[in-house]
Amino acid sequence: MNILCIGGGPAGLYFSLLMKKQNPAHQITIVERNRAYDTFGWGVVFSDQTLGNLVNADEQTARSILQSFNHWDDIDTHFKGQVVTSGGHGFCGIGRKRLLNILQERCEELDVKLVFETDVTDDQTLALEYDADLVIACDGLNSRVRTRYEQSYQPDIDTRKCRFVWLGTKKLFSAFTFAFEETEHGWFQAHAYQYDGDTATFIVETPEETWLKAGIDKMSQEEAIAFCENLFAKYLDGNALMSNATHLRGSANWIKFPRIICKNWVHWNQLNGKRVPVVLMGDAAHTAHFSIGSGTKLALEDAIELARSFEKHGEQGMDTVLEAYQDLRSIEVLKIQSAARNSMEWFENVQRYTAMEAPQFAYSMLTRSQRLSHENLRVRDAAYVRSFEHWIAEQAYAKAGLPVPKTKTAIPPMLTPYKLRDVALKNRIAVSPMAQYSATDGVAGDYHLVHLGSRAMGGAGLVFAEMTCVSADARITPACPGLYAPEHTQAWKRIVDFVHANTDAKIAVQLGHAGAKGSTCVAWEGTDQPLKEGNWSLVSASEQQYLPGISQVASAATVTDMRRIQNDFVQATRAAAEAGFDWLELHCAHGYLLSSFISPLTNQREDAYGGSLENRCRYPLEVFAAIRAVWPADKPISVRISAHDWVEGGITPDDAVAIAMLFKAAGADMIDCSSGQVSKQEKPVYGRMFQTPFADRIRNEAQIPTIAVGAIFEADHANSIIAAGRADLCAIARPHLADPAWTLHEAAKLGFNDMPWPRQYVAGKLQLERNLERDRQVAAASAGLTPQQVAAKLLEG
C-alpha cells in the first residue's frame, strides 16, 4: 500500500514503523508541520503495562525507550501540610522530545519517508500527490481533518472547566507528586514527575473561575510563571519553573482541556476513481485527561491495534480491517476515557473534598478514576492500606462513640460502625429495598419474615424492607405491602421483633406512594403493565401516562388529594414507629408520586407546587416535615431521590445537590442516591458503581451523609466507596438476593474472621466446640480399648 500519515506525533510514527516492519514493500510517508526533532511538550508517563504492550509490538523500539525512562513506584500527595505516600504504582517518565526522536530514528532505519515543515491544508490534494491507498489523520486535538469531515466522524467536543499550563523544572522528584495549595482565590494543584536525569514536568491546574480571580488571564507569561513559582515554592527548593512555549503571548499557554469522542473513526474519499479511507488516530480521534497520563498511551495503542488489524484481516479487504479496528479499539478507548473523565472531574472539583483530612483526601485522590480499587492498592502497597484502614477504623469508632476492638487484622472500611442520631449500625452494608410482590392485602407474611430475617442474620448492618405503601391506592401492585391498617402494623412488628431478637442488625421501612406507576401487575406477569381487572384510580403531580398508550392515565393531584396523601404518610409513620422500625426512609425517587413532583418531566403544574425546583420540591418537603414531626426524634429518616433522570430536560446531578440541600435544611439525616425510572425515554450510562458519583457529590458538596447504590457487588467496591468518603453506607441489592449472607461471605473472602456472627451461629459454634471436646475426651478414654469396649463405655454414658 501507499500510506500517508498526516501528523508526526507518536501515533503516526509508531503506526508507520509497525506497518513497515509488517511489509517493507509499503510506501509510507509522514508529513509533519514542525521541524525535525521539534516538540513543545515536556515529559510523558506510561504504566508498566503500557511498556509491556510496546515490547510485544516492537522490541527494538521498546528497548530504546526503556533505556531512556525514569522509573518510580511512589505517589506523594501533599495536602494541608501533610504528605501521604503510597507505593507500588509502577510508572515511567520519558521526555516527549526524546520519545519522538526514538520513533523518528526507528522510522528512518525502516525507510519510512519523513517530511517536515509542511502544513497540510488540503488532505485530498496531498493524498493524490502520494497516490495514497490509506490516509492516517493523526493531526492532534485541533485536527483539521476531523473538522473537514465532521459529518462522518461526528465528534463530541466538551471543553472542560480547568485552566492548566505545562511547565518544566530542574527540581527532581523522587515520586509522582501531587501538591494542593489554597489561595485567597481558590485551590491550585500541581502534577509533577521527573522524566529524565535532570528535568521534571510541572503541570499547574485550577478551575477557570479561580484562574480569573487570581488575574492570571491578564498576566504576561513571565508573571504567571513567577506566580506559580511563589505558590509552589516549598516543593521547588529554589528551582525555577520553565516554559517551552515562548512563542505564545500572555496567558495563551494556559489552556482548557477538550474531551473529544468521535462516533466514527473512518471517512471514505473518492479520489481518481479509488476509495481511500481517512482514519483518525490519537488525539484527533479521542482525548483522555492528563491526570491519568494516557494520551500518548492511547495514541501508541491505537497504532498497535490498527497494525494488528491489517495483519489479521488484511486479506479480507480494507473495509473489514477498519471495521475490526474501530469495533475493538473503541471499546478499549471508552474504558480509558471513562476512567479519565472520573479523574478529570475529581481535579475540577478539588474544593469538594477539602473538608477531608489528609489521609482520606489522598485516598480519594488515588481512587478517583474508580479504576484503582481498595484491593488494587493493597496489592501495590499493603503497608499503606493497612495503616489507612487503622486510621479509618479509629475515625469511625470515635464518631460512633465506641472503642476500637482489638482484631487480628485491620478492620475493612465497610465493616466499621456508623451512628446516625441514636441508631448505631454495626457496619456500613445495607440490604437495599427490593420489591418482592409477595404480600396479601398489604400484609407482610412468612415470606417477608424469611426474606428479611435471613438477610439480617447474614451480616448486614441495616436491612431495608421494600417500598411499603401508605394506602391501598398507593400500591404499585396488589401484592405490595402496606402500613395503613392495624393488621399491617402487627405483621411488620412480628418481623421487626424477630430481627431484633435474633440479630444485631437494624431494620428500616421505606414509605412510598406509587403515583402514576400504580395499579400494575406483579413483575412476572408484566412489569408496569396495568391490571387486567380491579384497577384503582391514580394521581400524580400532573396528568400523565407512564407507558404511553398502555398505562392508566393518572390525574393531577388536587390540593385535597395532597392533604389526604400527606395524612396517609403521617399515619403510616406512626404505624412504623409502633411496629418498632429503627429507621425510616421517604421514597422520593423513580417516578413515584413524590418523585413526580420533583422532576420537570412529570410536573407541569402552574400553582405553587410547579415551576422552579424549589416549588417542585415543596410538596415532598411538606410530607417530609409532617412525618419528621411524628417519627421518634432519636431515629433517623433518609430520603431516596433520583439524582439523574437520564433524559434531556430532566433532573441533573446539579439539581440533585440542590434537592439534597433542601431536604437537609428540612431535617433529613441522609440521602439515598439512586437515579432514573422517571421516564421510559431514559438513557442511563451503566457500569460498575455507576451511581456512586451522585452519592459522592451530594455527600461532599451538600455536606449530608449519603447511601451509594447501584452495581456495587463486591466488598472491594464497598471498601473503596466508604474509605474514599464517597458515601457513608453502601446498599447492596441483587447480590443480597442471591446470597442472604453476602456480608459474612465477603468478610471471609477478605480474610477478616473477627466479624460478629448472629446469635444462632454463635450458639451453633459453641455446641460444635462442645461436641469436639466430648469426642476428644472419648478418644482419650478409649486408648487401648477394642471397638466393642468403646461401645460399651459409650452406652454406660
Short mmCIF file of C-alpha atoms in Angstrom, two decimals, residues 90-274:
data_model
loop_
_atom_site.label_atom_id
_atom_site.label_comp_id
_atom_site.label_asym_id
_atom_site.label_seq_id
_atom_site.Cartn_x
_atom_site.Cartn_y
_atom_site.Cartn_z
CA GLY A 90 4.94 1.30 38.56
CA PHE A 91 5.22 4.42 36.39
CA CYS A 92 7.81 5.53 33.85
CA GLY A 93 8.55 9.01 32.55
CA ILE A 94 10.31 9.98 29.34
CA GLY A 95 10.83 13.32 27.66
CA ARG A 96 8.35 13.84 24.85
CA LYS A 97 11.17 15.10 22.64
CA ARG A 98 13.27 12.01 23.40
CA LEU A 99 10.32 9.70 22.66
CA LEU A 100 9.70 11.37 19.30
CA ASN A 101 13.38 11.23 18.45
CA ILE A 102 13.48 7.48 19.12
CA LEU A 103 10.42 6.90 16.95
CA GLN A 104 11.76 9.16 14.17
CA GLU A 105 15.12 7.37 14.17
CA ARG A 106 13.41 3.98 14.03
CA CYS A 107 11.24 5.14 11.10
CA GLU A 108 14.31 6.33 9.23
CA GLU A 109 16.00 2.95 9.84
CA LEU A 110 12.99 1.22 8.25
CA ASP A 111 12.89 3.62 5.28
CA VAL A 112 9.74 5.48 6.23
CA LYS A 113 9.76 8.84 4.46
CA LEU A 114 9.62 11.81 6.88
CA VAL A 115 8.56 15.20 5.50
CA PHE A 116 8.88 18.13 7.94
CA GLU A 117 7.87 21.80 7.95
CA THR A 118 4.82 21.10 5.77
CA ASP A 119 1.48 22.40 6.97
CA VAL A 120 -1.28 20.27 5.44
CA THR A 121 -4.23 22.44 4.46
CA ASP A 122 -5.81 20.02 1.97
CA ASP A 123 -5.53 16.31 2.78
CA GLN A 124 -7.12 15.27 -0.53
CA THR A 125 -4.54 17.11 -2.62
CA LEU A 126 -1.77 15.50 -0.59
CA ALA A 127 -3.36 12.05 -0.88
CA LEU A 128 -3.47 12.45 -4.65
CA GLU A 129 0.17 13.59 -4.69
CA TYR A 130 1.28 10.41 -2.92
CA ASP A 131 -1.31 8.16 -4.61
CA ALA A 132 -2.43 7.14 -1.13
CA ASP A 133 -4.37 3.91 -0.53
CA LEU A 134 -4.73 4.80 3.15
CA VAL A 135 -4.61 8.16 4.94
CA ILE A 136 -3.97 8.30 8.67
CA ALA A 137 -5.13 11.55 10.28
CA CYS A 138 -3.17 11.96 13.48
CA ASP A 139 -3.00 15.74 13.37
CA GLY A 140 -3.79 16.32 17.05
CA LEU A 141 -6.68 17.52 19.13
CA ASN A 142 -7.25 20.51 16.83
CA SER A 143 -7.38 18.19 13.82
CA ARG A 144 -8.22 19.93 10.54
CA VAL A 145 -9.09 16.58 9.00
CA ARG A 146 -11.62 15.80 11.73
CA THR A 147 -13.18 19.24 11.27
CA ARG A 148 -13.36 18.86 7.48
CA TYR A 149 -15.22 15.54 7.69
CA GLU A 150 -17.10 16.09 10.93
CA GLN A 151 -20.34 14.82 9.39
CA SER A 152 -18.66 11.43 9.01
CA TYR A 153 -16.72 11.37 12.28
CA GLN A 154 -19.47 13.03 14.37
CA PRO A 155 -17.12 14.40 17.06
CA ASP A 156 -18.39 15.38 20.51
CA ILE A 157 -16.04 18.00 21.93
CA ASP A 158 -16.50 19.06 25.54
CA THR A 159 -14.22 21.89 26.66
CA ARG A 160 -13.66 21.38 30.36
CA LYS A 161 -13.63 23.66 33.41
CA CYS A 162 -9.99 23.97 34.46
CA ARG A 163 -7.12 26.01 33.09
CA PHE A 164 -3.72 24.31 33.10
CA VAL A 165 -0.19 25.02 31.94
CA TRP A 166 2.66 22.64 31.07
CA LEU A 167 5.90 23.77 32.67
CA GLY A 168 9.24 22.18 33.48
CA THR A 169 11.73 22.38 36.35
CA LYS A 170 15.16 21.15 37.29
CA LYS A 171 13.82 20.07 40.70
CA LEU A 172 14.00 16.28 40.72
CA PHE A 173 11.07 14.47 42.33
CA SER A 174 11.59 11.02 43.79
CA ALA A 175 7.87 10.22 43.43
CA PHE A 176 4.98 11.22 41.24
CA THR A 177 3.93 14.30 43.18
CA PHE A 178 0.51 15.88 43.61
CA ALA A 179 0.58 19.16 45.54
CA PHE A 180 -2.54 21.11 46.57
CA GLU A 181 -2.35 24.73 47.70
CA GLU A 182 -5.17 27.02 48.79
CA THR A 183 -5.09 30.73 47.93
CA GLU A 184 -7.49 33.57 48.64
CA HIS A 185 -8.86 32.92 45.15
CA GLY A 186 -9.33 29.15 45.48
CA TRP A 187 -7.35 25.92 45.14
CA PHE A 188 -4.47 25.23 42.75
CA GLN A 189 -2.87 21.83 42.18
CA ALA A 190 0.40 20.71 40.68
CA HIS A 191 1.13 17.38 38.94
CA ALA A 192 4.91 16.85 38.93
CA TYR A 193 7.12 13.98 37.80
CA GLN A 194 10.73 13.52 36.80
CA TYR A 195 11.22 12.20 33.28
CA ASP A 196 14.99 12.22 32.74
CA GLY A 197 18.20 12.73 34.66
CA ASP A 198 17.78 16.44 35.31
CA THR A 199 14.25 17.62 34.36
CA ALA A 200 10.68 17.19 35.60
CA THR A 201 7.29 18.07 34.20
CA PHE A 202 5.34 20.50 36.39
CA ILE A 203 1.69 20.99 35.42
CA VAL A 204 -0.28 23.65 37.28
CA GLU A 205 -4.08 23.37 37.16
CA THR A 206 -7.02 25.29 38.65
CA PRO A 207 -10.70 25.93 37.87
CA GLU A 208 -11.12 28.77 35.38
CA GLU A 209 -13.08 30.78 37.97
CA THR A 210 -10.09 30.67 40.33
CA TRP A 211 -7.70 31.41 37.46
CA LEU A 212 -9.67 34.54 36.59
CA LYS A 213 -9.93 35.68 40.22
CA ALA A 214 -6.16 35.38 40.52
CA GLY A 215 -5.80 37.63 37.46
CA ILE A 216 -3.64 35.19 35.52
CA ASP A 217 -5.58 35.97 32.34
CA LYS A 218 -4.10 39.48 32.46
CA MET A 219 -0.53 38.40 33.32
CA SER A 220 2.38 38.03 30.95
CA GLN A 221 3.84 34.54 30.62
CA GLU A 222 6.75 35.57 32.87
CA GLU A 223 4.40 36.99 35.54
CA ALA A 224 2.26 33.83 35.55
CA ILE A 225 5.34 31.63 35.95
CA ALA A 226 6.51 33.79 38.84
CA PHE A 227 3.06 33.44 40.43
CA CYS A 228 3.34 29.64 40.21
CA GLU A 229 6.92 29.61 41.50
CA ASN A 230 5.84 31.58 44.54
CA LEU A 231 2.75 29.43 45.15
CA PHE A 232 4.64 26.13 44.96
CA ALA A 233 7.99 27.38 46.29
CA LYS A 234 8.22 24.81 49.09
CA TYR A 235 8.15 21.97 46.54
CA LEU A 236 10.70 23.53 44.17
CA ASP A 237 13.59 24.01 46.61
CA GLY A 238 14.70 27.19 44.87
CA ASN A 239 14.48 25.76 41.35
CA ALA A 240 12.79 27.83 38.66
CA LEU A 241 9.79 26.85 36.57
CA MET A 242 10.44 26.87 32.81
CA SER A 243 8.24 27.27 29.74
CA ASN A 244 9.00 25.93 26.27
CA ALA A 245 6.07 27.79 24.71
CA THR A 246 7.73 31.20 24.49
CA HIS A 247 6.14 31.64 21.06
CA LEU A 248 2.80 32.19 22.85
CA ARG A 249 1.85 35.58 24.24
CA GLY A 250 0.42 36.40 27.65
CA SER A 251 -1.72 33.67 29.16
CA ALA A 252 -2.23 31.78 25.88
CA ASN A 253 -0.21 28.82 27.22
CA TRP A 254 -2.92 28.24 29.89
CA ILE A 255 -5.42 26.06 28.08
CA LYS A 256 -8.66 24.22 28.81
CA PHE A 257 -8.78 20.50 28.20
CA PRO A 258 -11.03 19.39 25.30
CA ARG A 259 -12.59 15.98 25.88
CA ILE A 260 -13.04 14.53 22.40
CA ILE A 261 -15.12 11.50 21.48
CA CYS A 262 -15.81 10.56 17.86
CA LYS A 263 -18.68 8.25 16.96
CA ASN A 264 -16.86 7.10 13.82
CA TRP A 265 -13.14 6.96 13.13
CA VAL A 266 -13.19 6.37 9.37
CA HIS A 267 -14.20 8.62 6.45
CA TRP A 268 -14.02 7.48 2.82
CA ASN A 269 -12.98 9.75 -0.06
CA GLN A 270 -13.35 9.00 -3.75
CA LEU A 271 -10.05 10.08 -5.36
CA ASN A 272 -9.38 9.44 -9.05
CA GLY A 273 -11.81 6.55 -9.04
CA LYS A 274 -10.31 4.98 -5.90
#
